[in-house]
Amino acid sequence: MRRLVVLLKKEFLQLLRDKILIIVLIYAFTIDVYVGGKGVKLEVNNFPTIIQDQSKSFKSRELISRFREPYFKILAFVESDKEVVNWLDKGKASMAIIIPPDFERKVDKRQGKIQVIIDGTMSITATMAVSYVAEITNDYAIELLERKGGVTKHFFENFPQIDERTRVLFNPNCLSHWFMGLAELFNVVTMVPLLITAAVLIKEKEYGTIEQLLVTPVRSWEIFLAKILPTVIIVSLLTMLSIFIMIKGVFKVPIRGNLFLFYIVTCLYIFSLSSIGIAIATMVGNLSQAMMVIMIILVPMLMISGVWTPPEAMRLFARYASLLSPMRYYLDFGYGVILKGNGLKYVWQDILGIILIGGLLLFFSALRFRQSFAK
Amino acid sequence: MFKRFSGIVKKEFIELLRDKLALLLIFIAPVLVIFLEGYGLVLDVKKIPLAFLDYDRSKLSREYVNSFVNSEYFKFYRLVSNYKEAEELIKKGKIRALIVIPSDFSRKLYKWQNVQVQILVDGTYPNRAQIVKGYVSSINFKFNMKLLQIYAKTLEEKEKFPIEVEMRAWYNPALESKNFIMPGELVTILCFYPILISCLAIVREKELGSIFNFYCSPAKSWEIVLGKAIPYIIVSFLTYLTLFFITVFVFKAKFIGNFIALSIGSFLYISCTVGLGFLISSFTKTQITAMLLAFVLAVLPSYLYSGYLCPISSMDLSGQIMSKFIPATYFLKIVRGIYLKGLGLGFYINNLFYLCLYGFIVYTLTILRFKKRID
């Protein structure tokens, strides 16, 4: 036990000696989480739009006046088709709303039509923007119907209509920084332990100092633990710091679940990622090789585990592949506990997944570790 | 002078080619990443699992349920019998939305009255919640139109909806996601990958001490930095060719532009990203820090702030500032323009200029930082 303590002390010293490393770590858990959460907006916001009003009538102007910020940013009113092409080609505008010359007449005949052209190179946001256009236009159309005097009153009181009352749970105003802030934190929690443990062990391999350690009376499992524990301790503390300062303090996310549970599972999660790091380090010879292996594992893990691609939308292959990714369980767990306030009853499967995969990885990396540094 | 320069380039090449495993990984890693992401990343929101709580259980309510089930956006999960069951499903993440149909649904509608339907949406993923809201309203709207028509018939009055919105997507008419994902992946991978392979180039020599060989050689700083950069630029350019081939011939993304123009842009872009790796390398003291910095600064930001997954126009100030620092932002516009719009480089003079400026700054800083000194 005393040996382990000494080893841990050595690892801590070695890790925290580099000032820039500490700065990078603090940056990753604070500013990076802030910009990731606050900077990136997934909703349609200030969508660059141009309008070609060929009708120039009262109704067309009335409709146009409803396309407003924060959803749309009207950049220009253009006259010709050529200008529309130009704006979209250059990518300065992402949407053009075209109102045909006979708009008002047609509307009175109930055959009105407007055309919306979107830049298909950025399909997701563009389709969302179109749905806003449709919603605004529909509202306007209903208002026109209502306005049509005589019919109105009696017509609309007895109107067979289904009124949808939507309530969004857990994040009632759909604030994207609640989601993105946590996403960025989870990304960092995933990235940092894997990188640090791999790098620390490889460094000892490259320098040959691991042999020095091996000729001392310490056991190989002690070295193994001493390589993982500092990372677990540092990263888990930084995570909690980020939860309190950034997520709770700055983003004002209401934390509904049990933070103690969150902390424990985060430690387990970091443990399993560190095991991946160790396993990689035992298999490669130097850091450049390790970085490529990490890139292969980390980049798809970050992108496919659920932040961008929801589990239910995944293709069959990805759905099975993602079962191997500890991040998938952690995302489910993290959002579940923090945003939904889920207790053990709902997240035990995720925890089990993290433990199983983590255990497997730990076993594998410990085996590799013993094989490569057998005494 | 030229002889000295070519000598340095040759030395760096030999060093790069000597490590066979690293070289293999350098060429395999980006290919694996683009395949995993190409098959794994699904960005459009479809097949959202949806449950119904139908208190009415009439023919009309079934018809209403079917109007959702038959759309490609939703997947029928099941009919639930009470709120508690639904809540459980939402908390477990089994369904993303619940539609509650009141018991007087059909009775009221047959009496030509308004009726309210309650919709609960899981807000954990806020942008998806908004898309779900949009889908629900558009389906609801269509159902209302149907009701209105039946109603109007009974009134013998032709009630048609006055304004229709017609949507057209330019450049990617069917809004196929491969046309969106593939150019984006090309840009992001070519952003972080050159940084990852080059970020150790200088710091490794610092750690091993071989940097002193450079310090005491007659070679100038710029010769050393550029000489070191050239092999990495060439390797990255070969990777660009491979990735381009994969996007166009394997994933069959639409490509109507000029290959030469794209290659010129790519070359400039890769020079920038390799330079960024060198900048990281020159400012750090240990390989661990360089690697951590490269991953934190390159991988996620290239996805988040380049405009690939969410448009820059909708970001808030911190995100927009971040996007200016990432070369991917400038290159993404060029790539989308060439791939999907078939425009020449002439359209993107300013973005090319920014890339040149970016490269100039990055290399100048690195060269200045690479002073010959002993500290």
PDB file of N, CA, C and O in Angstrom, chain B residues 3 10 20 54 71 77 97 103-104 108 119 127 134 139 145-146 170-171 200 202 216 254 285 331 355 364:
ATOM      1  N   LYS B   3      20.436  23.637 -51.144  1.00  0.00           N
ATOM      2  CA  LYS B   3      20.936  22.311 -50.821  1.00  0.00           C
ATOM      3  C   LYS B   3      20.647  21.978 -49.361  1.00  0.00           C
ATOM      4  O   LYS B   3      20.250  20.869 -49.012  1.00  0.00           O
ATOM      5  N   LYS B  10      14.790  16.016 -46.883  1.00  0.00           N
ATOM      6  CA  LYS B  10      15.127  14.607 -47.051  1.00  0.00           C
ATOM      7  C   LYS B  10      15.211  13.915 -45.695  1.00  0.00           C
ATOM      8  O   LYS B  10      14.667  12.823 -45.501  1.00  0.00           O
ATOM      9  N   LYS B  20       7.487   2.275 -39.939  1.00  0.00           N
ATOM     10  CA  LYS B  20       6.517   1.663 -40.858  1.00  0.00           C
ATOM     11  C   LYS B  20       5.109   1.602 -40.272  1.00  0.00           C
ATOM     12  O   LYS B  20       4.127   1.882 -40.957  1.00  0.00           O
ATOM     13  N   ASP B  54     -54.685   7.183 -25.941  1.00  0.00           N
ATOM     14  CA  ASP B  54     -55.939   7.472 -26.621  1.00  0.00           C
ATOM     15  C   ASP B  54     -57.106   7.181 -25.686  1.00  0.00           C
ATOM     16  O   ASP B  54     -57.474   6.027 -25.465  1.00  0.00           O
ATOM     17  N   SER B  71     -46.558   8.607 -41.469  1.00  0.00           N
ATOM     18  CA  SER B  71     -45.533   9.511 -41.986  1.00  0.00           C
ATOM     19  C   SER B  71     -44.169   8.879 -41.750  1.00  0.00           C
ATOM     20  O   SER B  71     -43.996   8.040 -40.880  1.00  0.00           O
ATOM     21  N   TYR B  77     -44.633   3.500 -31.448  1.00  0.00           N
ATOM     22  CA  TYR B  77     -44.037   2.644 -30.422  1.00  0.00           C
ATOM     23  C   TYR B  77     -45.114   1.750 -29.815  1.00  0.00           C
ATOM     24  O   TYR B  77     -45.058   0.556 -29.944  1.00  0.00           O
ATOM     25  N   ALA B  97     -41.825  11.245 -27.855  1.00  0.00           N
ATOM     26  CA  ALA B  97     -42.999  12.104 -27.757  1.00  0.00           C
ATOM     27  C   ALA B  97     -44.229  11.265 -27.443  1.00  0.00           C
ATOM     28  O   ALA B  97     -44.276  10.073 -27.742  1.00  0.00           O
ATOM     29  N   SER B 103     -60.941  12.198 -24.169  1.00  0.00           N
ATOM     30  CA  SER B 103     -62.058  11.275 -24.378  1.00  0.00           C
ATOM     31  C   SER B 103     -63.179  11.899 -25.216  1.00  0.00           C
ATOM     32  O   SER B 103     -63.969  11.197 -25.822  1.00  0.00           O
ATOM     33  N   ASP B 104     -63.232  13.247 -25.252  1.00  0.00           N
ATOM     34  CA  ASP B 104     -64.311  13.866 -26.039  1.00  0.00           C
ATOM     35  C   ASP B 104     -63.844  14.239 -27.451  1.00  0.00           C
ATOM     36  O   ASP B 104     -64.486  15.040 -28.125  1.00  0.00           O
ATOM     37  N   LYS B 108     -66.601  15.955 -29.853  1.00  0.00           N
ATOM     38  CA  LYS B 108     -66.534  17.394 -30.090  1.00  0.00           C
ATOM     39  C   LYS B 108     -66.340  17.714 -31.565  1.00  0.00           C
ATOM     40  O   LYS B 108     -66.944  18.643 -32.092  1.00  0.00           O
ATOM     41  N   ILE B 119     -49.599  17.263 -26.304  1.00  0.00           N
ATOM     42  CA  ILE B 119     -48.409  16.601 -26.843  1.00  0.00           C
ATOM     43  C   ILE B 119     -47.239  16.821 -25.898  1.00  0.00           C
ATOM     44  O   ILE B 119     -46.926  17.959 -25.543  1.00  0.00           O
ATOM     45  N   ASN B 127     -32.876  20.418 -30.029  1.00  0.00           N
ATOM     46  CA  ASN B 127     -33.159  20.727 -31.434  1.00  0.00           C
ATOM     47  C   ASN B 127     -34.053  19.658 -32.035  1.00  0.00           C
ATOM     48  O   ASN B 127     -34.900  19.926 -32.860  1.00  0.00           O
ATOM     49  N   GLY B 134     -42.259  20.656 -34.886  1.00  0.00           N
ATOM     50  CA  GLY B 134     -42.587  21.081 -36.244  1.00  0.00           C
ATOM     51  C   GLY B 134     -43.318  19.996 -37.020  1.00  0.00           C
ATOM     52  O   GLY B 134     -44.340  20.259 -37.658  1.00  0.00           O
ATOM     53  N   ILE B 139     -48.307  17.749 -39.398  1.00  0.00           N
ATOM     54  CA  ILE B 139     -49.246  16.640 -39.581  1.00  0.00           C
ATOM     55  C   ILE B 139     -50.625  17.017 -39.044  1.00  0.00           C
ATOM     56  O   ILE B 139     -51.656  16.760 -39.670  1.00  0.00           O
ATOM     57  N   MET B 145     -56.898  20.342 -42.104  1.00  0.00           N
ATOM     58  CA  MET B 145     -57.350  20.714 -43.441  1.00  0.00           C
ATOM     59  C   MET B 145     -58.374  19.711 -43.958  1.00  0.00           C
ATOM     60  O   MET B 145     -59.364  20.070 -44.588  1.00  0.00           O
ATOM     61  N   LYS B 146     -58.096  18.445 -43.652  1.00  0.00           N
ATOM     62  CA  LYS B 146     -59.016  17.402 -44.075  1.00  0.00           C
ATOM     63  C   LYS B 146     -60.378  17.607 -43.409  1.00  0.00           C
ATOM     64  O   LYS B 146     -61.423  17.563 -44.059  1.00  0.00           O
ATOM     65  N   TRP B 170     -32.120  23.933 -53.741  1.00  0.00           N
ATOM     66  CA  TRP B 170     -31.134  24.011 -54.817  1.00  0.00           C
ATOM     67  C   TRP B 170     -29.897  23.222 -54.449  1.00  0.00           C
ATOM     68  O   TRP B 170     -29.624  23.013 -53.279  1.00  0.00           O
ATOM     69  N   TYR B 171     -29.148  22.852 -55.436  1.00  0.00           N
ATOM     70  CA  TYR B 171     -27.842  22.193 -55.306  1.00  0.00           C
ATOM     71  C   TYR B 171     -27.934  20.756 -54.789  1.00  0.00           C
ATOM     72  O   TYR B 171     -27.042  19.962 -54.987  1.00  0.00           O
ATOM     73  N   LEU B 200       3.492  16.718 -33.183  1.00  0.00           N
ATOM     74  CA  LEU B 200       4.611  16.226 -32.380  1.00  0.00           C
ATOM     75  C   LEU B 200       5.966  16.573 -33.004  1.00  0.00           C
ATOM     76  O   LEU B 200       7.005  16.437 -32.368  1.00  0.00           O
ATOM     77  N   ILE B 202       7.960  19.030 -33.709  1.00  0.00           N
ATOM     78  CA  ILE B 202       9.005  19.824 -33.075  1.00  0.00           C
ATOM     79  C   ILE B 202       9.179  19.441 -31.603  1.00  0.00           C
ATOM     80  O   ILE B 202      10.289  19.285 -31.115  1.00  0.00           O
ATOM     81  N   CYS B 216      22.467  24.076 -33.356  1.00  0.00           N
ATOM     82  CA  CYS B 216      23.860  24.385 -33.650  1.00  0.00           C
ATOM     83  C   CYS B 216      24.232  24.169 -35.121  1.00  0.00           C
ATOM     84  O   CYS B 216      25.391  24.245 -35.487  1.00  0.00           O
ATOM     85  N   LYS B 254     -22.536  13.841 -54.708  1.00  0.00           N
ATOM     86  CA  LYS B 254     -22.611  14.621 -55.931  1.00  0.00           C
ATOM     87  C   LYS B 254     -21.350  15.472 -56.075  1.00  0.00           C
ATOM     88  O   LYS B 254     -20.934  16.133 -55.123  1.00  0.00           O
ATOM     89  N   LYS B 285       5.858  22.100 -24.371  1.00  0.00           N
ATOM     90  CA  LYS B 285       7.141  21.571 -23.914  1.00  0.00           C
ATOM     91  C   LYS B 285       7.168  20.058 -23.920  1.00  0.00           C
ATOM     92  O   LYS B 285       8.212  19.456 -24.023  1.00  0.00           O
ATOM     93  N   PHE B 331     -12.517  26.792 -45.684  1.00  0.00           N
ATOM     94  CA  PHE B 331     -12.439  25.757 -46.709  1.00  0.00           C
ATOM     95  C   PHE B 331     -13.799  25.103 -46.958  1.00  0.00           C
ATOM     96  O   PHE B 331     -14.094  24.695 -48.078  1.00  0.00           O
ATOM     97  N   LEU B 355      -7.306  31.875 -46.352  1.00  0.00           N
ATOM     98  CA  LEU B 355      -6.466  30.697 -46.103  1.00  0.00           C
ATOM     99  C   LEU B 355      -4.986  31.048 -46.245  1.00  0.00           C
ATOM    100  O   LEU B 355      -4.163  30.648 -45.433  1.00  0.00           O
ATOM    101  N   THR B 364       4.628  32.077 -39.777  1.00  0.00           N
ATOM    102  CA  THR B 364       5.474  33.138 -39.240  1.00  0.00           C
ATOM    103  C   THR B 364       5.625  32.983 -37.735  1.00  0.00           C
ATOM    104  O   THR B 364       6.730  33.069 -37.196  1.00  0.00           O
TER     105      THR B 364
END
